[in-house]
Amino acid sequence: MALYMADRTKNCLHLEGLSAAAGGAYRCPLCGEDLDHDGISRWVGEAERARDEAYSMDEGDGFAKIAREEAQREVYRRRRIMYELENVPRVATTRPEMILVVHDSGAASYGCRIFYKEPRQAGSVEQVSVAAVLETILELRSDPDPVVRLIAEKVEEFHGLREKLLGDGEPAPQRRVFYANELRAVG
Ligand SMILES: [Zn+2]
């Protein structure tokens, strides 16, 4: 806390967001720092780099998982602030670059991470978790978001393969990456 007080601009996370200030800048009401358009982009970029670093850490560690989720939430939060300030229309029809589907046997679910080519569009879904139950997966096929429907298709495909292998007494893969060439156009 003492450190925070001593250098509050540098350490401030702008937790209450930014509001329009003079000269087209945006000001943090907590620390008073002014950010222009580039400053906000850099601020978002810093969170993205921290998130990428967190994701490059060892996956098996419970603490690392919490750190990853926190880093990802911070990216979302900063992007949301940026998009709101810049009134970027929320379009979510970009085709993902890659979808990673990981089966979580403890939770009996599939965790999906969706990667897009830069620049990512506001509102694009980046993470979906779905129970490893065919009915639930099929429900997602009618989600209003076309990217979610696409994810549901791929999860269904992976789930079907796993079920078949397990039925044959074969070991089933725990993860699968779908690349752009395996993804149909969305919209
Ligand atoms: Zn601040």
CSV table of C-alpha atoms and ligand atoms in Angstrom, one decimal:
chain,number,residue,atom,x,y,z
A,1,MET,CA,0.0,0.0,0.0
A,2,ALA,CA,2.8,2.4,0.8
A,3,LEU,CA,4.4,1.7,-2.6
A,4,TYR,CA,1.0,2.4,-4.2
A,5,MET,CA,0.7,5.7,-2.5
A,6,ALA,CA,4.3,6.7,-3.2
A,7,ASP,CA,3.9,6.2,-7.0
A,8,ARG,CA,0.3,5.9,-7.6
A,9,THR,CA,0.2,6.9,-11.2
A,10,LYS,CA,2.8,4.3,-12.2
A,11,ASN,CA,1.1,1.5,-10.3
A,12,CYS,CA,-2.5,2.5,-10.9
A,13,LEU,CA,-4.5,-0.1,-12.8
A,14,HIS,CA,-7.2,2.6,-13.6
A,15,LEU,CA,-9.7,0.3,-11.9
A,16,GLU,CA,-12.6,2.7,-12.4
A,17,GLY,CA,-12.0,3.1,-16.0
A,18,LEU,CA,-11.2,6.3,-17.9
A,19,SER,CA,-13.3,9.2,-18.8
A,20,ALA,CA,-13.1,11.9,-21.5
A,21,ALA,CA,-10.9,14.8,-20.5
A,22,ALA,CA,-9.7,18.0,-22.2
A,23,GLY,CA,-7.8,17.7,-25.5
A,24,GLY,CA,-9.3,14.4,-26.6
A,25,ALA,CA,-7.5,12.6,-23.8
A,26,TYR,CA,-8.9,10.2,-21.3
A,27,ARG,CA,-8.3,10.5,-17.6
A,28,CYS,CA,-8.2,8.0,-14.8
A,29,PRO,CA,-10.3,9.5,-11.9
A,30,LEU,CA,-8.2,7.6,-9.3
A,31,CYS,CA,-4.7,8.7,-10.3
A,32,GLY,CA,-5.3,11.5,-12.6
A,33,GLU,CA,-3.2,10.1,-15.4
A,34,ASP,CA,-4.2,11.2,-18.9
A,35,LEU,CA,-4.0,8.8,-21.8
A,36,ASP,CA,-4.4,9.5,-25.4
A,37,HIS,CA,-5.4,7.0,-28.1
A,38,ASP,CA,-1.9,5.5,-28.3
A,39,GLY,CA,-1.5,5.5,-24.6
A,40,ILE,CA,-4.7,3.4,-24.2
A,41,SER,CA,-3.5,1.0,-27.0
A,42,ARG,CA,-0.2,0.6,-25.1
A,43,TRP,CA,-2.1,0.0,-21.9
A,44,VAL,CA,-4.1,-2.7,-23.5
A,45,GLY,CA,-1.0,-4.1,-25.1
A,46,GLU,CA,0.8,-4.4,-21.7
A,47,ALA,CA,-2.0,-6.5,-20.4
A,48,GLU,CA,-1.9,-8.7,-23.5
A,49,ARG,CA,1.8,-9.3,-23.1
A,50,ALA,CA,1.4,-10.1,-19.4
A,51,ARG,CA,-1.4,-12.6,-20.4
A,52,ASP,CA,0.8,-14.2,-23.1
A,53,GLU,CA,3.6,-14.6,-20.5
A,54,ALA,CA,1.2,-16.1,-18.1
A,55,TYR,CA,0.1,-18.6,-20.8
A,56,SER,CA,3.7,-19.6,-21.5
A,57,MET,CA,4.1,-20.8,-17.9
A,58,ASP,CA,3.9,-24.3,-16.8
A,59,GLU,CA,0.3,-25.5,-17.2
A,60,GLY,CA,0.1,-28.1,-14.4
A,61,ASP,CA,0.4,-25.6,-11.6
A,62,GLY,CA,-2.8,-24.4,-9.9
A,63,PHE,CA,-1.3,-21.1,-9.2
A,64,ALA,CA,-0.3,-20.6,-12.8
A,65,LYS,CA,-3.9,-21.3,-13.8
A,66,ILE,CA,-5.2,-18.6,-11.5
A,67,ALA,CA,-2.6,-16.2,-12.8
A,68,ARG,CA,-3.6,-17.0,-16.4
A,69,GLU,CA,-7.3,-16.4,-15.7
A,70,GLU,CA,-6.6,-13.2,-13.9
A,71,ALA,CA,-4.3,-12.0,-16.7
A,72,GLN,CA,-7.0,-12.8,-19.3
A,73,ARG,CA,-9.7,-11.0,-17.3
A,74,GLU,CA,-7.5,-7.9,-17.2
A,75,VAL,CA,-7.1,-8.0,-21.0
A,76,TYR,CA,-10.9,-8.1,-21.3
A,77,ARG,CA,-11.4,-5.3,-18.9
A,78,ARG,CA,-8.9,-3.0,-20.6
A,79,ARG,CA,-10.2,-3.8,-24.0
A,80,ARG,CA,-13.8,-3.2,-22.9
A,81,ILE,CA,-12.7,0.2,-21.7
A,82,MET,CA,-10.9,1.0,-24.9
A,83,TYR,CA,-13.7,-0.2,-27.1
A,84,GLU,CA,-16.3,1.7,-25.1
A,85,LEU,CA,-14.3,4.9,-25.3
A,86,GLU,CA,-13.7,4.5,-29.0
A,87,ASN,CA,-17.2,3.3,-29.8
A,88,VAL,CA,-15.9,0.4,-31.8
A,89,PRO,CA,-18.9,-1.6,-33.1
A,90,ARG,CA,-19.2,-5.0,-31.5
A,91,VAL,CA,-18.9,-7.3,-34.4
A,92,ALA,CA,-18.1,-11.0,-33.8
A,93,THR,CA,-18.2,-12.5,-37.2
A,94,THR,CA,-14.4,-12.8,-37.8
A,95,ARG,CA,-13.3,-16.3,-38.5
A,96,PRO,CA,-11.0,-17.6,-35.7
A,97,GLU,CA,-7.4,-18.4,-36.6
A,98,MET,CA,-7.2,-21.4,-34.3
A,99,ILE,CA,-9.4,-23.1,-31.7
A,100,LEU,CA,-7.9,-25.1,-28.9
A,101,VAL,CA,-10.2,-27.7,-27.3
A,102,VAL,CA,-9.0,-29.2,-24.0
A,103,HIS,CA,-10.9,-32.0,-22.3
A,104,ASP,CA,-11.0,-31.6,-18.5
A,105,SER,CA,-11.7,-35.0,-17.1
A,106,GLY,CA,-12.1,-33.7,-13.6
A,107,ALA,CA,-14.9,-31.2,-14.6
A,108,ALA,CA,-16.2,-33.5,-17.4
A,109,SER,CA,-16.1,-30.6,-19.8
A,110,TYR,CA,-14.3,-29.1,-22.7
A,111,GLY,CA,-12.5,-25.8,-22.4
A,112,CYS,CA,-12.1,-23.9,-25.6
A,113,ARG,CA,-9.7,-21.1,-26.4
A,114,ILE,CA,-10.3,-19.1,-29.5
A,115,PHE,CA,-7.5,-17.3,-31.2
A,116,TYR,CA,-8.0,-14.6,-33.9
A,117,LYS,CA,-5.6,-12.8,-36.2
A,118,GLU,CA,-4.8,-9.3,-35.1
A,119,PRO,CA,-6.5,-7.0,-34.7
A,120,ARG,CA,-9.1,-8.8,-32.7
A,121,GLN,CA,-12.6,-7.4,-33.0
A,122,ALA,CA,-14.5,-6.1,-30.0
A,123,GLY,CA,-16.9,-8.6,-28.5
A,124,SER,CA,-15.3,-11.6,-30.1
A,125,VAL,CA,-15.7,-14.7,-28.0
A,126,GLU,CA,-12.3,-16.0,-26.7
A,127,GLN,CA,-13.1,-18.7,-24.2
A,128,VAL,CA,-16.0,-21.2,-24.0
A,129,SER,CA,-16.5,-24.0,-21.6
A,130,VAL,CA,-19.0,-26.7,-22.4
A,131,ALA,CA,-20.0,-29.9,-20.5
A,132,ALA,CA,-18.8,-33.1,-22.2
A,133,VAL,CA,-22.4,-34.1,-22.8
A,134,LEU,CA,-23.7,-34.3,-26.4
A,135,GLU,CA,-27.0,-32.6,-25.6
A,136,THR,CA,-25.3,-29.6,-24.2
A,137,ILE,CA,-22.9,-29.4,-27.1
A,138,LEU,CA,-25.7,-29.6,-29.5
A,139,GLU,CA,-27.5,-26.8,-27.7
A,140,LEU,CA,-24.6,-24.5,-28.5
A,141,ARG,CA,-25.2,-25.2,-32.2
A,142,SER,CA,-28.1,-22.7,-32.0
A,143,ASP,CA,-26.2,-20.0,-30.1
A,144,PRO,CA,-26.8,-16.5,-31.6
A,145,ASP,CA,-23.0,-16.0,-31.9
A,146,PRO,CA,-21.8,-17.6,-35.1
A,147,VAL,CA,-18.3,-18.2,-33.6
A,148,VAL,CA,-19.9,-20.1,-30.7
A,149,ARG,CA,-21.8,-22.2,-33.3
A,150,LEU,CA,-18.6,-23.0,-35.0
A,151,ILE,CA,-16.9,-23.9,-31.7
A,152,ALA,CA,-19.8,-26.2,-30.9
A,153,GLU,CA,-19.3,-28.0,-34.3
A,154,LYS,CA,-15.7,-28.6,-33.5
A,155,VAL,CA,-16.3,-29.7,-29.9
A,156,GLU,CA,-19.0,-32.1,-31.2
A,157,GLU,CA,-16.4,-33.5,-33.7
A,158,PHE,CA,-13.8,-33.9,-31.0
A,159,HIS,CA,-16.3,-35.3,-28.5
A,160,GLY,CA,-17.5,-37.9,-31.1
A,161,LEU,CA,-13.9,-39.0,-31.8
A,162,ARG,CA,-13.1,-39.4,-28.0
A,163,GLU,CA,-16.3,-41.3,-27.4
A,164,LYS,CA,-15.6,-43.7,-30.2
A,165,LEU,CA,-12.0,-44.3,-29.1
A,166,LEU,CA,-13.0,-44.8,-25.5
A,167,GLY,CA,-15.8,-47.2,-26.6
A,168,ASP,CA,-13.1,-49.2,-28.5
A,169,GLY,CA,-11.0,-49.3,-25.3
A,170,GLU,CA,-8.4,-47.0,-26.9
A,171,PRO,CA,-6.8,-44.0,-25.2
A,172,ALA,CA,-8.5,-40.8,-26.2
A,173,PRO,CA,-6.6,-37.5,-26.8
A,174,GLN,CA,-7.1,-34.8,-24.2
A,175,ARG,CA,-6.7,-31.9,-26.5
A,176,ARG,CA,-7.1,-30.9,-30.1
A,177,VAL,CA,-6.2,-27.9,-32.1
A,178,PHE,CA,-8.3,-26.8,-35.0
A,179,TYR,CA,-6.5,-24.6,-37.5
A,180,ALA,CA,-8.1,-22.1,-39.9
A,181,ASN,CA,-8.2,-24.5,-42.8
A,182,GLU,CA,-10.5,-26.8,-40.7
A,183,LEU,CA,-12.8,-24.0,-39.9
A,184,ARG,CA,-15.6,-23.0,-42.2
A,185,ALA,CA,-16.4,-19.3,-42.8
A,186,VAL,CA,-18.7,-17.9,-40.1
A,187,GLY,CA,-21.5,-15.5,-40.4
B,1,ZN,ZN,-5.3,5.4,-12.7
